[in-house]
Coordinates of C-alpha atoms and ligand atoms in Angstrom, one line a residue:
Chain H
K1 CA 1.8 16.9 -10.0
D2 CA 1.3 20.3 -8.3
I3 CA 0.6 18.5 -4.9
L4 CA 3.9 16.6 -5.1
Q5 CA 5.8 19.8 -5.8
K6 CA 4.3 21.7 -2.8
N7 CA 5.1 18.6 -0.6
N8 CA 8.7 18.6 -1.7
V9 CA 9.1 22.2 -0.5
F10 CA 7.8 21.4 2.9
A11 CA 9.9 18.2 3.0
A12 CA 13.1 20.3 2.3
Q13 CA 12.2 22.4 5.2
N14 CA 11.7 19.5 7.5
R15 CA 15.0 17.9 6.2
G16 CA 16.8 21.1 6.9
F17 CA 15.3 21.4 10.5
F18 CA 16.4 17.8 11.3
M19 CA 19.9 18.5 9.9
G20 CA 20.1 21.7 11.9
R21 CA 19.4 19.8 15.2
N22 CA 21.0 16.4 14.3
V23 CA 17.6 14.7 14.7
L24 CA 17.6 11.1 13.2
A25 CA 14.2 11.1 11.6
I26 CA 13.0 7.6 10.6
N27 CA 9.9 7.2 8.3
M28 CA 8.5 3.7 9.0
V29 CA 6.3 2.5 6.1
S30 CA 4.5 -0.8 5.6
S31 CA 1.2 -2.6 4.9
P32 CA -1.3 -2.4 7.8
G33 CA -0.4 -4.8 10.6
S34 CA 3.1 -5.6 9.6
G35 CA 4.3 -4.8 13.1
K36 CA 5.5 -1.0 12.9
T37 CA 4.0 -0.3 16.3
A38 CA 5.0 -3.5 17.9
L39 CA 8.7 -2.8 16.8
L40 CA 8.5 0.6 18.4
E41 CA 7.2 -0.9 21.6
K42 CA 10.3 -3.1 21.6
L43 CA 12.9 -0.5 20.4
I44 CA 12.0 2.5 22.5
P45 CA 12.9 0.9 25.9
L46 CA 16.2 0.0 24.5
L47 CA 16.9 3.6 23.1
K48 CA 15.4 5.9 25.7
E49 CA 18.1 5.4 28.3
Q50 CA 20.6 6.7 25.8
V51 CA 18.8 9.2 23.6
K52 CA 15.5 11.2 23.6
V53 CA 12.9 9.6 21.5
Y54 CA 10.0 11.3 19.8
V55 CA 7.2 9.6 17.8
V56 CA 4.7 10.9 15.2
E57 CA 1.9 8.4 14.8
G58 CA -0.1 8.5 11.6
D59 CA -3.5 6.7 11.2
Q60 CA -6.7 7.2 9.3
S61 CA -8.6 7.0 12.7
T62 CA -8.2 6.4 16.5
T63 CA -5.3 7.3 18.9
R64 CA -4.7 3.5 19.7
D65 CA -1.2 3.5 18.3
A66 CA -0.2 6.8 20.1
E67 CA -1.6 5.3 23.3
R68 CA 0.6 2.2 22.9
I69 CA 3.6 4.4 22.3
E70 CA 2.8 6.6 25.3
R71 CA 3.2 3.5 27.5
T72 CA 6.8 3.3 26.5
G73 CA 7.6 6.7 27.9
A74 CA 8.4 8.3 24.5
S75 CA 6.9 11.8 23.6
V76 CA 4.3 11.1 21.0
I77 CA 1.6 12.9 19.0
Q78 CA -1.2 11.2 16.9
I79 CA -2.2 12.7 13.5
N80 CA -5.4 11.3 12.1
T81 CA -5.5 11.6 8.3
G82 CA -9.2 10.8 7.8
K83 CA -9.7 9.5 4.3
T84 CA -6.1 10.6 3.2
C85 CA -3.9 7.6 2.5
H86 CA -0.5 9.0 3.7
L87 CA 1.3 11.4 6.0
D88 CA 2.6 14.5 4.1
A89 CA 5.4 16.9 4.8
H90 CA 3.1 19.7 5.8
M91 CA 1.6 17.5 8.6
I92 CA 5.2 16.8 9.9
I93 CA 5.9 20.5 10.0
H94 CA 3.0 20.8 12.6
A95 CA 4.2 17.6 14.3
I96 CA 7.7 19.2 14.8
E97 CA 6.1 22.4 16.2
K98 CA 4.2 20.4 18.8
L99 CA 7.0 17.9 19.7
Q100 CA 9.9 20.5 19.7
P101 CA 12.6 17.7 19.3
E102 CA 15.8 18.3 21.0
S103 CA 19.2 18.1 19.4
N104 CA 20.8 14.6 18.9
S105 CA 17.5 12.9 19.4
V106 CA 15.6 10.2 17.4
L107 CA 12.2 10.9 15.8
F108 CA 10.2 8.0 14.5
I109 CA 7.4 8.7 12.1
E110 CA 5.0 5.7 11.9
N111 CA 3.2 6.3 8.6
V112 CA -0.4 5.2 7.7
G113 CA -0.4 1.5 6.9
N114 CA -0.2 1.6 3.1
L115 CA 2.4 0.1 0.8
V116 CA 1.4 2.4 -2.1
C117 CA 0.8 6.2 -1.3
P118 CA 3.5 7.0 1.3
A119 CA 6.1 6.0 -1.3
L120 CA 5.4 9.2 -3.2
F121 CA 5.5 11.6 -0.2
D122 CA 8.8 12.7 1.0
L123 CA 8.6 13.7 4.6
G124 CA 12.1 15.1 4.9
E125 CA 13.1 12.0 6.8
T126 CA 16.8 10.9 7.3
W127 CA 15.9 7.2 6.7
R128 CA 13.0 5.5 5.1
M129 CA 12.4 2.1 6.5
V130 CA 9.9 -0.4 4.9
I131 CA 8.7 -3.1 7.2
M132 CA 7.5 -6.2 5.4
S133 CA 5.9 -9.2 7.3
V134 CA 6.9 -12.7 6.2
T135 CA 3.2 -13.5 6.2
E136 CA 2.7 -11.1 3.2
G137 CA 4.6 -13.1 0.7
E138 CA 8.0 -12.8 -1.0
D139 CA 6.5 -11.0 -4.2
K140 CA 5.6 -7.8 -2.5
P141 CA 8.9 -5.8 -3.6
L142 CA 8.1 -6.6 -7.2
K143 CA 4.4 -5.8 -7.1
Y144 CA 4.7 -2.6 -5.0
P145 CA 8.2 -1.4 -6.3
Y146 CA 8.0 2.3 -5.5
M147 CA 8.0 1.8 -1.8
F148 CA 11.0 -0.5 -1.8
E149 CA 12.9 1.6 -4.4
S150 CA 12.5 4.7 -2.2
S151 CA 13.6 3.1 1.0
Q152 CA 17.2 2.6 2.5
Y153 CA 16.2 0.0 5.1
C154 CA 14.0 -3.1 4.9
V155 CA 12.8 -4.9 8.0
L156 CA 11.5 -8.5 7.5
N157 CA 9.4 -8.9 10.6
K158 CA 7.5 -11.8 12.2
I159 CA 10.2 -14.3 11.6
D160 CA 8.8 -16.4 14.4
L161 CA 6.0 -17.3 11.9
L162 CA 8.5 -18.8 9.3
P163 CA 7.8 -22.4 10.2
Y164 CA 4.1 -22.0 9.4
V165 CA 4.0 -19.8 6.3
P166 CA 5.2 -20.5 2.7
F167 CA 7.7 -17.6 2.6
D168 CA 10.9 -18.1 0.7
M169 CA 13.5 -15.9 2.6
E170 CA 16.1 -16.2 0.0
Q171 CA 13.8 -15.4 -2.9
A172 CA 12.5 -12.4 -0.9
K173 CA 16.1 -11.0 -0.6
D174 CA 16.8 -11.5 -4.2
Y175 CA 13.6 -9.6 -5.1
L176 CA 14.6 -6.8 -2.7
K177 CA 18.1 -6.5 -4.1
K178 CA 16.7 -6.5 -7.6
I179 CA 14.4 -3.5 -6.9
R180 CA 17.0 -1.7 -4.8
P181 CA 20.6 -3.2 -4.6
E182 CA 21.7 -0.8 -1.7
L183 CA 18.8 -1.8 0.6
Q184 CA 20.0 -2.8 4.1
I185 CA 17.8 -5.8 5.2
M186 CA 17.2 -6.9 8.8
E187 CA 15.2 -9.8 10.1
T188 CA 13.1 -9.3 13.3
S189 CA 10.4 -10.7 15.5
A190 CA 8.7 -7.8 17.3
L191 CA 6.9 -10.5 19.2
K192 CA 9.8 -12.6 20.4
G193 CA 12.4 -9.8 20.3
D194 CA 14.8 -11.3 17.7
G195 CA 16.8 -8.7 15.9
V196 CA 15.5 -5.7 18.0
T197 CA 18.8 -5.3 20.0
E198 CA 20.8 -5.1 16.7
M199 CA 18.3 -2.5 15.3
A200 CA 18.6 -0.4 18.4
E201 CA 22.4 -0.5 18.2
M202 CA 22.3 0.6 14.5
I203 CA 20.1 3.6 15.4
L204 CA 22.3 4.7 18.4
Q205 CA 25.4 4.4 16.3
K206 CA 24.0 6.7 13.7
V207 CA 22.8 9.3 16.4
N208 CA 26.3 9.3 18.1
N209 CA 28.2 9.9 14.8
Chain C
K1 CA -14.2 15.9 -5.1
D2 CA -14.5 16.1 -9.0
I3 CA -12.6 12.8 -9.5
L4 CA -15.1 10.9 -7.2
Q5 CA -18.1 12.4 -9.0
K6 CA -16.7 11.3 -12.5
N7 CA -16.0 7.8 -10.9
N8 CA -19.5 7.4 -9.7
V9 CA -21.0 8.0 -13.2
F10 CA -18.7 5.2 -14.6
A11 CA -19.6 3.0 -11.6
A12 CA -23.2 3.4 -12.3
Q13 CA -22.7 2.3 -15.8
N14 CA -20.9 -0.8 -14.7
R15 CA -23.4 -1.5 -12.1
G16 CA -26.2 -1.3 -14.9
F17 CA -24.2 -3.6 -17.2
F18 CA -23.9 -6.2 -14.5
M19 CA -27.5 -6.1 -13.6
G20 CA -28.3 -6.3 -17.3
R21 CA -26.4 -9.5 -17.6
N22 CA -27.0 -10.9 -14.1
V23 CA -23.2 -10.9 -13.4
L24 CA -22.2 -11.2 -9.8
A25 CA -19.3 -8.7 -9.5
I26 CA -17.3 -9.1 -6.4
N27 CA -14.7 -6.4 -5.5
M28 CA -12.1 -8.0 -3.3
V29 CA -10.2 -5.6 -1.2
S30 CA -7.5 -6.0 1.5
S31 CA -4.1 -5.0 2.7
P32 CA -1.2 -6.4 0.6
G33 CA -0.7 -10.1 1.1
S34 CA -3.9 -10.9 3.1
G35 CA -4.6 -13.8 0.6
K36 CA -7.0 -12.4 -2.1
T37 CA -5.2 -14.3 -4.9
A38 CA -4.7 -17.5 -2.8
L39 CA -8.4 -17.4 -2.0
L40 CA -9.3 -17.2 -5.7
E41 CA -6.9 -20.1 -6.5
K42 CA -9.0 -22.1 -4.2
L43 CA -12.4 -20.9 -5.1
I44 CA -12.3 -20.9 -8.8
P45 CA -11.9 -24.7 -9.3
L46 CA -15.0 -25.1 -7.0
L47 CA -16.9 -22.6 -9.1
K48 CA -16.0 -23.1 -12.7
E49 CA -17.8 -26.5 -13.2
Q50 CA -21.1 -24.7 -12.5
V51 CA -20.6 -21.1 -13.6
K52 CA -18.4 -19.0 -15.9
V53 CA -15.7 -17.2 -13.9
Y54 CA -13.9 -14.0 -14.9
V55 CA -11.2 -12.2 -13.0
V56 CA -9.9 -8.6 -13.3
E57 CA -6.5 -8.4 -11.5
G58 CA -5.3 -5.0 -10.3
D59 CA -1.8 -4.5 -9.2
Q60 CA 0.7 -1.5 -9.3
S61 CA 3.1 -3.7 -11.2
T62 CA 3.7 -7.2 -12.8
T63 CA 1.3 -9.8 -14.1
R64 CA 2.1 -12.3 -11.4
D65 CA -1.4 -12.5 -9.9
A66 CA -3.0 -12.8 -13.4
E67 CA -0.7 -15.6 -14.2
R68 CA -1.7 -17.3 -11.0
I69 CA -5.3 -17.0 -11.9
E70 CA -4.6 -18.2 -15.5
R71 CA -3.5 -21.5 -14.2
T72 CA -7.0 -22.1 -12.6
G73 CA -8.6 -21.8 -16.0
A74 CA -10.7 -18.7 -15.5
S75 CA -10.6 -15.9 -18.0
V76 CA -8.5 -13.0 -16.7
I77 CA -7.0 -9.7 -17.5
Q78 CA -4.3 -7.8 -15.6
I79 CA -4.5 -4.0 -15.1
N80 CA -1.3 -2.3 -13.9
T81 CA -2.1 0.9 -12.1
G82 CA 1.5 2.3 -11.8
K83 CA 1.7 4.8 -9.0
T84 CA -2.1 4.8 -8.6
C85 CA -3.3 3.4 -5.4
H86 CA -6.6 1.8 -6.5
L87 CA -8.7 0.4 -9.4
D88 CA -11.3 2.9 -10.6
A89 CA -14.6 2.5 -12.5
H90 CA -13.2 3.6 -15.7
M91 CA -10.6 0.9 -15.7
I92 CA -13.4 -1.6 -15.1
I93 CA -15.3 -0.3 -18.2
H94 CA -12.3 -1.3 -20.2
A95 CA -11.9 -4.6 -18.5
I96 CA -15.6 -5.4 -19.3
E97 CA -15.0 -4.6 -23.0
K98 CA -12.0 -7.0 -23.0
L99 CA -13.5 -9.9 -21.1
Q100 CA -17.1 -9.7 -22.5
P101 CA -18.6 -11.5 -19.6
E102 CA -21.5 -13.8 -20.4
S103 CA -24.9 -13.7 -18.6
N104 CA -25.3 -15.5 -15.1
S105 CA -21.5 -15.4 -14.6
V106 CA -19.2 -14.4 -11.7
L107 CA -16.7 -11.6 -12.1
F108 CA -14.1 -11.2 -9.4
I109 CA -12.2 -7.9 -9.2
E110 CA -9.0 -8.3 -7.1
N111 CA -8.2 -4.7 -6.2
V112 CA -4.7 -3.3 -5.5
G113 CA -3.5 -4.4 -2.0
N114 CA -4.6 -1.2 -0.1
L115 CA -6.8 -0.9 2.9
V116 CA -7.3 2.9 2.4
C117 CA -7.8 4.2 -1.2
P118 CA -10.1 1.5 -2.7
A119 CA -12.7 2.3 0.0
L120 CA -13.5 5.6 -1.9
F121 CA -13.9 4.2 -5.4
D122 CA -17.2 2.5 -6.3
L123 CA -16.4 0.1 -9.2
G124 CA -20.1 -0.7 -9.8
E125 CA -19.6 -4.1 -8.0
T126 CA -22.5 -6.2 -6.6
W127 CA -20.6 -7.1 -3.5
R128 CA -17.7 -5.6 -1.7
M129 CA -15.7 -8.2 0.2
V130 CA -12.9 -7.1 2.6
I131 CA -10.3 -9.7 3.4
M132 CA -8.5 -9.4 6.7
S133 CA -5.7 -11.6 7.7
V134 CA -5.5 -12.7 11.4
T135 CA -1.9 -11.7 11.2
E136 CA -2.8 -8.0 10.9
G137 CA -4.3 -7.5 14.3
E138 CA -7.9 -7.2 15.6
D139 CA -7.8 -3.4 15.5
K140 CA -7.8 -2.9 11.8
P141 CA -11.6 -2.3 11.4
L142 CA -11.3 0.7 13.9
K143 CA -8.2 2.1 12.3
Y144 CA -9.3 1.7 8.7
P145 CA -13.0 2.3 9.1
Y146 CA -14.0 3.4 5.6
M147 CA -13.1 0.1 4.1
F148 CA -15.0 -1.9 6.5
E149 CA -18.0 0.5 6.5
S150 CA -18.4 0.2 2.7
S151 CA -18.2 -3.6 2.6
Q152 CA -21.0 -6.2 2.8
Y153 CA -18.7 -9.2 3.5
C154 CA -15.6 -9.7 5.6
V155 CA -13.3 -12.7 5.1
L156 CA -11.0 -13.4 8.2
N157 CA -8.2 -15.4 6.4
K158 CA -5.2 -17.4 7.6
I159 CA -7.0 -18.9 10.5
D160 CA -4.4 -21.7 10.4
L161 CA -2.0 -19.3 12.0
L162 CA -4.3 -18.6 15.0
P163 CA -2.2 -20.8 17.4
Y164 CA 0.9 -18.6 16.7
V165 CA -0.4 -15.0 16.6
P166 CA -2.0 -12.8 19.4
F167 CA -5.2 -12.4 17.4
D168 CA -8.4 -12.0 19.6
M169 CA -11.2 -13.4 17.3
E170 CA -14.1 -12.4 19.5
Q171 CA -12.7 -8.8 19.8
A172 CA -12.2 -8.6 16.0
K173 CA -15.9 -9.5 15.4
D174 CA -17.0 -7.0 17.9
Y175 CA -15.0 -4.3 16.2
L176 CA -16.4 -5.3 12.8
K177 CA -19.9 -5.3 14.1
K178 CA -19.3 -2.0 15.6
I179 CA -18.1 -0.4 12.4
R180 CA -20.8 -2.1 10.2
P181 CA -23.5 -4.3 12.0
E182 CA -24.8 -5.9 8.7
L183 CA -21.3 -7.2 7.8
Q184 CA -21.4 -10.9 7.0
I185 CA -18.3 -12.5 8.5
M186 CA -16.6 -15.7 7.2
E187 CA -13.4 -17.5 8.6
T188 CA -11.0 -19.1 6.0
S189 CA -7.6 -20.6 5.4
A190 CA -6.7 -20.3 1.8
L191 CA -3.7 -22.3 2.6
K192 CA -5.4 -25.3 4.2
G193 CA -8.9 -24.9 2.5
D194 CA -11.1 -24.2 5.6
G195 CA -14.2 -22.2 4.8
V196 CA -13.6 -22.2 1.1
T197 CA -16.4 -24.6 0.2
E198 CA -18.9 -22.6 2.2
M199 CA -17.8 -19.4 0.4
A200 CA -18.2 -21.1 -3.0
E201 CA -21.7 -22.3 -2.1
M202 CA -22.7 -18.8 -1.0
I203 CA -21.5 -17.4 -4.4
L204 CA -23.3 -20.1 -6.4
Q205 CA -26.6 -19.5 -4.4
K206 CA -26.4 -15.9 -5.4
V207 CA -25.8 -16.6 -9.0
N208 CA -28.6 -19.0 -9.3
N209 CA -31.3 -16.8 -7.7
Ligands
GTP301 N1 3.7 -13.5 15.4 C1 4.1 -12.1 15.3 N2 3.1 -11.2 15.4 C2 3.5 -9.9 15.4 C3 4.8 -9.6 15.3 N3 5.0 -8.2 15.2 C4 3.6 -7.7 15.4 N4 2.8 -8.8 15.5 C5 1.4 -8.7 15.6 O1 0.8 -8.1 14.4 C6 -0.4 -7.4 14.7 C7 -0.1 -6.1 14.2 O2 0.9 -5.4 14.8 P1 1.1 -3.7 14.8 O3 2.3 -3.4 15.6 O4 -0.2 -3.1 15.4 O5 1.2 -3.4 13.2 P2 1.3 -2.1 12.6 O6 2.2 -2.1 11.4 O7 1.7 -1.0 13.6 O8 -0.2 -1.7 12.1 P3 -0.8 -0.4 11.5 O9 -0.3 0.7 12.3 O10 -2.3 -0.5 11.6 O11 -0.5 -0.2 10.1 C8 -0.5 -7.3 16.2 O12 -1.4 -8.3 16.5 C9 0.8 -7.8 16.7 O13 0.9 -8.3 18.0 C10 5.8 -10.6 15.2 O14 7.1 -10.4 15.1 N5 5.4 -11.9 15.2
GTP302 N1 -0.5 -19.4 6.5 C1 -1.3 -19.0 5.5 N2 -0.8 -18.3 4.5 C2 -1.5 -17.9 3.5 C3 -3.0 -18.0 3.5 N3 -3.4 -17.4 2.4 C4 -2.5 -16.9 1.8 N4 -1.2 -17.1 2.4 C5 0.0 -16.7 1.9 O1 0.1 -15.2 2.1 C6 1.0 -14.7 1.1 C7 0.2 -13.7 0.3 O2 -0.9 -14.3 -0.4 P1 -1.6 -13.6 -1.7 O3 -2.6 -14.6 -2.2 O4 -0.4 -13.4 -2.7 O5 -2.2 -12.4 -1.1 P2 -2.9 -11.1 -1.9 O6 -3.9 -10.5 -1.0 O7 -3.4 -11.6 -3.2 O8 -1.6 -10.1 -2.1 P3 -1.7 -8.8 -3.1 O9 -2.4 -9.0 -4.3 O10 -0.2 -8.5 -3.4 O11 -2.3 -7.7 -2.3 C8 1.4 -15.9 0.2 O12 2.7 -16.3 0.7 C9 0.3 -17.0 0.5 O13 0.8 -18.2 0.3 C10 -3.5 -18.7 4.6 O14 -4.7 -19.0 4.7 N5 -2.7 -19.2 5.6
MG303 MG1 0.8 0.8 14.1
MG304 MG1 -3.0 -10.8 -5.1

């Protein structure tokens, strides 16, 4: 559609800007409440000693997530989308103008909680990372395929709840590989901290290369 | 917008049809994996001895949810929306043609897992019921207000997980009342069965009056 065409032009501009400044731009997508903000709250303290961290927070309403990020010490801006179900590349152009990210930095974009619409909107990111909570069920990759097809990383979060939920980890990974074989899968608990150090190391490695 | 105008005309037609046949039409909305299908799997056996039950299953992809409903013995059809992020009233017109619901029956519409887009699309339902899992966090009503504003019922599901998640039940109910004071709130575990009998009784009471 015409909207997607326009978006792709803005996305290309963002992608060029990030490449020009060697900014690792990570688009974090997931259902509402899968743990995107909680993961950032755990990751940023591990990263900010070694690299400048910026965050673009997308939500329909409130500045709650941006306030949570502020407390970590990262530079953050909040975008409220109102009734719109996703961030788009044009919003990111404005975010870049406000944040003025330095070279060799990391920019997290926490998208609106939505497993459907953000799949269609390229923001110009370097990585797209889909976060899936083990509480959602192993069939989500099959039922919401576009989001998983268009991601390079998948974080399976809330692994501390595995003893209490009927989640089949092996089946989930089979489904993920079926939808996108090259997907890199990580397991985390943003509550307990499992897997977060490894995730930080992976990010730092990319920034430094 | 023009799309919403057209949708409202189709929604009015559905609403009139349901009134004409005294069909209790319940639009179930939630994030992906909050437990809509699991709740239906528990509810339908309790309802179908006393009332005819129909289900419209909406998903981007697969017939998995419709197959789960089939095993309960209810009449069900699956609608695949592809890249579209919500069911709309026109799709429900077609579903009604296929299902031919009898008078004095219950029709569940399980919407696409999405806390954003379905809020804007009236399907002609009698009740809109938003399901929120305690794993998603108590701030969801504030951050996704349109969905909670437009609902009459809110089901807080997965209460069996309360010992293991940082969910503040009282705070959640405060936020819900703040967004929509008239919201009727229920607590359930679709896994263990808590609250399901009460929910079935509430539905039967409405059908029989
Ligand atoms: N048990 C458990 N709870 C978690 C974990 N990570 C996050 N949570 C909880 O899940 C809820 C939602 O976490 P958020 O970080 O707000 O999730 P989100 O994806 O940012 O939510 P939105 O921005 O609204 O889409 C909160 O109550 C968190 O404390 C985890 O690893 N384990
Ligand atoms: N612990 C616990 N798990 C539950 C409960 N209800 C559902 N689940 C699990 O949550 C996962 C998702 O349940 P579904 O019924 O598929 O959720 P849904 O809302 O229909 O998902 P979509 O149709 O994809 O949006 C499954 O693994 C269920 O077994 C509950 O009350 N407690
Ligand atoms: Mg968040
Ligand atoms: Mg379902």
